[in-house]
mmCIF file of C-alpha atoms in Angstrom:
data_model
loop_
_atom_site.group_PDB
_atom_site.id
_atom_site.type_symbol
_atom_site.label_atom_id
_atom_site.label_comp_id
_atom_site.label_asym_id
_atom_site.label_seq_id
_atom_site.Cartn_x
_atom_site.Cartn_y
_atom_site.Cartn_z
ATOM 1 C CA GLY F 1 0.000 0.000 0.000
ATOM 2 C CA ALA F 2 0.995 3.639 -0.285
ATOM 3 C CA GLY F 3 3.201 5.025 2.417
ATOM 4 C CA VAL F 4 3.804 8.613 3.462
ATOM 5 C CA SER F 5 4.870 10.762 0.551
ATOM 6 C CA GLN F 6 6.579 14.136 0.572
ATOM 7 C CA SER F 7 7.300 16.709 -2.090
ATOM 8 C CA PRO F 8 9.535 18.095 -3.273
ATOM 9 C CA ARG F 9 12.255 15.605 -2.381
ATOM 10 C CA TYR F 10 14.937 18.271 -2.797
ATOM 11 C CA LYS F 11 14.637 22.020 -2.563
ATOM 12 C CA VAL F 12 17.326 24.660 -2.977
ATOM 13 C CA ALA F 13 16.329 28.117 -1.804
ATOM 14 C CA LYS F 14 18.201 31.365 -1.717
ATOM 15 C CA ARG F 15 18.396 32.979 1.695
ATOM 16 C CA GLY F 16 15.293 35.047 2.268
ATOM 17 C CA GLN F 17 12.996 33.021 0.021
ATOM 18 C CA ASP F 18 9.833 31.335 1.268
ATOM 19 C CA VAL F 19 9.393 27.578 0.813
ATOM 20 C CA ALA F 20 6.455 25.197 1.171
ATOM 21 C CA LEU F 21 6.913 21.497 1.856
ATOM 22 C CA ARG F 22 4.084 19.037 1.354
ATOM 23 C CA CYS F 23 3.232 15.824 3.160
ATOM 24 C CA ASP F 24 0.657 13.203 2.142
ATOM 25 C CA PRO F 25 0.140 10.868 5.108
ATOM 26 C CA ILE F 26 -1.130 7.314 4.982
ATOM 27 C CA SER F 27 -4.865 7.380 4.348
ATOM 28 C CA GLY F 28 -6.876 7.209 7.565
ATOM 29 C CA HIS F 29 -4.014 8.130 9.846
ATOM 30 C CA VAL F 30 -5.198 10.519 12.507
ATOM 31 C CA SER F 31 -1.850 11.832 13.699
ATOM 32 C CA LEU F 32 0.677 13.742 11.640
ATOM 33 C CA PHE F 33 4.091 14.956 12.751
ATOM 34 C CA TRP F 34 6.821 17.115 11.306
ATOM 35 C CA TYR F 35 10.454 16.611 12.300
ATOM 36 C CA GLN F 36 13.667 18.376 11.338
ATOM 37 C CA GLN F 37 16.837 16.327 10.931
ATOM 38 C CA ALA F 38 20.161 18.123 10.729
ATOM 39 C CA LEU F 39 23.196 16.319 9.348
ATOM 40 C CA GLY F 40 24.541 13.755 11.800
ATOM 41 C CA GLN F 41 21.674 14.230 14.235
ATOM 42 C CA GLY F 42 18.452 12.439 15.009
ATOM 43 C CA PRO F 43 15.117 13.918 13.990
ATOM 44 C CA GLU F 44 13.857 16.747 16.196
ATOM 45 C CA PHE F 45 10.121 17.211 16.780
ATOM 46 C CA LEU F 46 8.572 20.316 15.223
ATOM 47 C CA THR F 47 4.791 20.006 15.405
ATOM 48 C CA TYR F 48 1.877 17.605 15.825
ATOM 49 C CA PHE F 49 -1.587 17.453 14.276
ATOM 50 C CA GLN F 50 -4.507 15.340 15.373
ATOM 51 C CA ASN F 51 -6.756 15.407 12.321
ATOM 52 C CA GLU F 52 -6.913 19.102 11.354
ATOM 53 C CA ALA F 53 -6.092 20.422 14.832
ATOM 54 C CA GLN F 54 -2.534 21.513 15.521
ATOM 55 C CA LEU F 55 -2.181 20.370 19.112
ATOM 56 C CA ASP F 56 1.499 21.003 19.623
ATOM 57 C CA LYS F 57 3.823 23.423 17.852
ATOM 58 C CA SER F 58 6.372 23.656 20.630
ATOM 59 C CA GLY F 59 9.226 22.452 18.427
ATOM 60 C CA LEU F 60 8.912 25.095 15.714
ATOM 61 C CA PRO F 61 12.197 27.003 15.953
ATOM 62 C CA SER F 62 10.833 30.441 15.153
ATOM 63 C CA ASP F 63 7.750 32.287 13.957
ATOM 64 C CA ARG F 64 9.093 31.899 10.420
ATOM 65 C CA PHE F 65 7.859 28.297 10.551
ATOM 66 C CA PHE F 66 4.191 27.595 10.017
ATOM 67 C CA ALA F 67 2.333 24.329 9.466
ATOM 68 C CA GLU F 68 -1.232 23.498 8.529
ATOM 69 C CA ARG F 69 -3.436 20.498 7.837
ATOM 70 C CA PRO F 70 -6.732 22.128 6.904
ATOM 71 C CA GLU F 71 -8.752 19.043 5.955
ATOM 72 C CA GLY F 72 -7.119 16.557 8.239
ATOM 73 C CA SER F 73 -5.117 14.821 5.536
ATOM 74 C CA VAL F 74 -2.425 16.627 3.506
ATOM 75 C CA SER F 75 -0.152 18.929 5.491
ATOM 76 C CA THR F 76 2.108 21.784 4.450
ATOM 77 C CA LEU F 77 5.107 23.119 6.337
ATOM 78 C CA LYS F 78 5.980 26.653 5.299
ATOM 79 C CA ILE F 79 9.212 28.433 6.091
ATOM 80 C CA GLN F 80 9.338 32.154 5.487
ATOM 81 C CA ARG F 81 12.495 34.159 4.831
ATOM 82 C CA THR F 82 14.698 31.056 4.881
ATOM 83 C CA GLN F 83 18.059 31.217 6.657
ATOM 84 C CA GLN F 84 21.113 29.016 6.234
ATOM 85 C CA GLU F 85 20.453 27.332 9.571
ATOM 86 C CA ASP F 86 17.159 26.045 8.138
ATOM 87 C CA SER F 87 19.128 23.672 5.883
ATOM 88 C CA ALA F 88 18.097 20.174 6.968
ATOM 89 C CA VAL F 89 15.937 17.224 6.022
ATOM 90 C CA TYR F 90 12.291 17.780 6.921
ATOM 91 C CA LEU F 91 10.529 14.538 7.728
ATOM 92 C CA CYS F 92 6.814 13.993 7.936
ATOM 93 C CA ALA F 93 5.367 11.033 9.841
ATOM 94 C CA SER F 94 1.872 9.731 10.400
ATOM 95 C CA SER F 95 0.333 7.258 12.772
ATOM 96 C CA LEU F 96 -3.001 5.550 13.020
ATOM 97 C CA GLU F 97 -3.724 6.450 16.616
ATOM 98 C CA ALA F 98 -4.045 9.774 18.374
ATOM 99 C CA GLY F 99 -2.326 10.925 21.514
ATOM 100 C CA VAL F 100 -0.001 7.992 22.068
ATOM 101 C CA ALA F 101 3.475 7.053 20.897
ATOM 102 C CA TYR F 102 2.135 4.540 18.429
ATOM 103 C CA GLU F 103 4.310 3.437 15.528
ATOM 104 C CA GLN F 104 5.042 6.422 13.329
ATOM 105 C CA TYR F 105 5.564 5.903 9.614
ATOM 106 C CA PHE F 106 7.975 8.343 8.066
ATOM 107 C CA GLY F 107 8.053 9.795 4.600
ATOM 108 C CA PRO F 108 11.296 10.023 2.588
ATOM 109 C CA GLY F 109 11.814 13.634 3.635
ATOM 110 C CA THR F 110 12.489 16.903 1.850
ATOM 111 C CA ARG F 111 16.146 17.902 1.799
ATOM 112 C CA LEU F 112 16.243 21.705 2.029
ATOM 113 C CA THR F 113 19.434 23.560 1.204
ATOM 114 C CA VAL F 114 19.498 27.301 1.782
ATOM 115 C CA THR F 115 22.285 29.093 -0.085
ATOM 116 C CA ARG C 1 21.993 17.960 27.891
ATOM 117 C CA LYS C 2 20.169 16.070 25.174
ATOM 118 C CA GLU C 3 17.218 13.953 26.245
ATOM 119 C CA VAL C 4 18.629 10.825 24.579
ATOM 120 C CA GLU C 5 22.365 10.157 24.376
ATOM 121 C CA GLN C 6 23.973 7.511 22.193
ATOM 122 C CA ASP C 7 27.500 6.438 21.387
ATOM 123 C CA PRO C 8 27.805 7.486 17.745
ATOM 124 C CA GLY C 9 30.191 4.637 16.899
ATOM 125 C CA PRO C 10 30.946 3.613 14.274
ATOM 126 C CA PHE C 11 30.916 -0.032 15.192
ATOM 127 C CA ASN C 12 32.709 -1.974 12.466
ATOM 128 C CA VAL C 13 32.089 -5.695 12.784
ATOM 129 C CA PRO C 14 32.609 -8.745 10.566
ATOM 130 C CA GLU C 15 29.682 -10.731 9.273
ATOM 131 C CA GLY C 16 28.446 -13.210 11.832
ATOM 132 C CA ALA C 17 29.659 -11.198 14.817
ATOM 133 C CA THR C 18 27.573 -9.959 17.711
ATOM 134 C CA VAL C 19 27.391 -6.234 18.296
ATOM 135 C CA ALA C 20 25.745 -4.424 21.184
ATOM 136 C CA PHE C 21 25.276 -0.800 22.053
ATOM 137 C CA ASN C 22 23.023 1.261 24.253
ATOM 138 C CA CYS C 23 21.650 4.685 24.958
ATOM 139 C CA THR C 24 20.680 6.668 28.033
ATOM 140 C CA TYR C 25 17.689 8.935 28.487
ATOM 141 C CA SER C 26 17.159 11.755 30.927
ATOM 142 C CA ASN C 27 13.380 11.972 31.317
ATOM 143 C CA SER C 28 12.311 9.528 34.020
ATOM 144 C CA ALA C 29 8.679 10.056 32.958
ATOM 145 C CA SER C 30 9.332 8.375 29.605
ATOM 146 C CA GLN C 31 6.797 5.628 28.975
ATOM 147 C CA SER C 32 7.559 4.216 25.547
ATOM 148 C CA PHE C 33 10.842 3.091 24.089
ATOM 149 C CA PHE C 34 11.855 2.107 20.588
ATOM 150 C CA TRP C 35 14.733 1.376 18.288
ATOM 151 C CA TYR C 36 14.425 2.822 14.794
ATOM 152 C CA ARG C 37 16.740 2.018 11.921
ATOM 153 C CA GLN C 38 17.830 4.604 9.371
ATOM 154 C CA ASP C 39 19.720 3.733 6.211
ATOM 155 C CA CYS C 40 21.872 6.371 4.560
ATOM 156 C CA ARG C 41 19.701 9.161 3.129
ATOM 157 C CA LYS C 42 16.525 7.244 3.912
ATOM 158 C CA GLU C 43 13.735 7.723 6.396
ATOM 159 C CA PRO C 44 13.738 6.148 9.878
ATOM 160 C CA LYS C 45 11.820 2.887 10.188
ATOM 161 C CA LEU C 46 10.680 1.167 13.342
ATOM 162 C CA LEU C 47 12.925 -1.773 14.189
ATOM 163 C CA MET C 48 11.299 -2.781 17.442
ATOM 164 C CA SER C 49 9.592 -1.545 20.565
ATOM 165 C CA VAL C 50 11.391 -2.102 23.853
ATOM 166 C CA TYR C 51 9.672 -3.532 26.897
ATOM 167 C CA SER C 52 10.803 -3.669 30.523
ATOM 168 C CA SER C 53 10.980 -7.438 30.437
ATOM 169 C CA GLY C 54 13.260 -7.364 27.409
ATOM 170 C CA ASN C 55 12.222 -8.647 24.024
ATOM 171 C CA GLU C 56 13.625 -10.391 20.976
ATOM 172 C CA ASP C 57 12.833 -10.123 17.317
ATOM 173 C CA GLY C 58 14.839 -12.678 15.410
ATOM 174 C CA ARG C 59 18.501 -11.743 15.731
ATOM 175 C CA PHE C 60 17.719 -8.535 17.612
ATOM 176 C CA THR C 61 17.366 -8.289 21.388
ATOM 177 C CA ALA C 62 16.373 -5.124 23.210
ATOM 178 C CA GLN C 63 16.569 -4.450 26.926
ATOM 179 C CA LEU C 64 15.285 -1.608 29.068
ATOM 180 C CA ASN C 65 16.623 -0.665 32.485
ATOM 181 C CA ARG C 66 14.265 1.906 33.960
ATOM 182 C CA ALA C 67 16.231 2.326 37.180
ATOM 183 C CA SER C 68 19.395 3.291 35.304
ATOM 184 C CA GLN C 69 17.505 4.854 32.399
ATOM 185 C CA TYR C 70 19.269 3.026 29.636
ATOM 186 C CA ILE C 71 18.178 0.953 26.668
ATOM 187 C CA SER C 72 20.294 -1.570 24.834
ATOM 188 C CA LEU C 73 20.224 -3.316 21.486
ATOM 189 C CA LEU C 74 22.097 -6.477 20.632
ATOM 190 C CA ILE C 75 22.428 -7.867 17.125
ATOM 191 C CA ARG C 76 23.482 -11.499 16.772
ATOM 192 C CA ASP C 77 24.929 -13.115 13.651
ATOM 193 C CA SER C 78 25.342 -9.759 11.907
ATOM 194 C CA LYS C 79 24.475 -9.538 8.213
ATOM 195 C CA LEU C 80 25.773 -7.065 5.653
ATOM 196 C CA SER C 81 22.211 -5.748 5.473
ATOM 197 C CA ASP C 82 22.356 -4.734 9.144
ATOM 198 C CA SER C 83 24.668 -1.847 8.207
ATOM 199 C CA ALA C 84 22.706 1.259 9.180
ATOM 200 C CA THR C 85 22.303 3.921 11.841
ATOM 201 C CA TYR C 86 20.278 2.792 14.832
ATOM 202 C CA LEU C 87 18.254 5.489 16.542
ATOM 203 C CA CYS C 88 17.245 5.174 20.173
ATOM 204 C CA VAL C 89 13.829 6.729 20.739
ATOM 205 C CA VAL C 90 11.847 7.536 23.882
ATOM 206 C CA SER C 91 8.453 9.092 24.444
ATOM 207 C CA ASN C 92 6.152 10.054 27.287
ATOM 208 C CA ASP C 93 3.219 11.007 25.086
ATOM 209 C CA TYR C 94 2.775 11.305 21.320
ATOM 210 C CA LYS C 95 6.126 13.003 20.725
ATOM 211 C CA LEU C 96 9.224 10.961 19.882
ATOM 212 C CA SER C 97 12.633 12.054 21.166
ATOM 213 C CA PHE C 98 15.493 10.647 19.112
ATOM 214 C CA GLY C 99 19.114 10.098 19.908
ATOM 215 C CA ALA C 100 21.692 11.074 17.303
ATOM 216 C CA GLY C 101 22.135 7.430 16.320
ATOM 217 C CA THR C 102 24.766 4.708 16.468
ATOM 218 C CA THR C 103 26.335 3.741 13.155
ATOM 219 C CA VAL C 104 26.965 0.055 12.543
ATOM 220 C CA THR C 105 28.945 -1.203 9.565
ATOM 221 C CA VAL C 106 29.076 -4.929 8.916
ATOM 222 C CA ARG C 107 31.943 -6.012 6.665
ATOM 223 C CA ALA C 108 32.281 -9.162 4.606
#
């Protein structure tokens, strides 16, 4: 069956540009997560959606980061005025259950390079 | 201090060898524990959950020591395909906290 998909897979942005990263979770999965993975590090939590509700955005590093999931399925992570420190792989994950650390299925990620 | 600390390795082992490594976590309220596997430039995938009583999945054995707040993973009879980065993961709710990973390379 289809897994989590993300697009684009690679994005190069000039410093100051805005970018939008898309995540298509597994159909029927209630929970959706965004993580940021810097080179040589483990993924770091950014934000969590339960259906269309953004219940936790404590990991977003600044107000330049914004995420939405308006219909409870596809999600978009937007970064405004990108900076070099935003260069990382952005991973989306979904899970069937809500509110528990159930198995999370990850997408292939979007590798963002800010020049 | 990071919530989950791991020895980054790398652990270079011959095929057929046993390799073991562990991680420590700082949040005593953590309730769920996992090992994820990440291949180079790929997404993390769940390898196994870790239970207090210890659990096995084929050649993989995971142990949890709540008192000392560490989690271990042992791989027996290593295969070339076991070469990957192993991420130690803890959670006390819906959010996963990852270690930086331990790199294992199995050589022929």
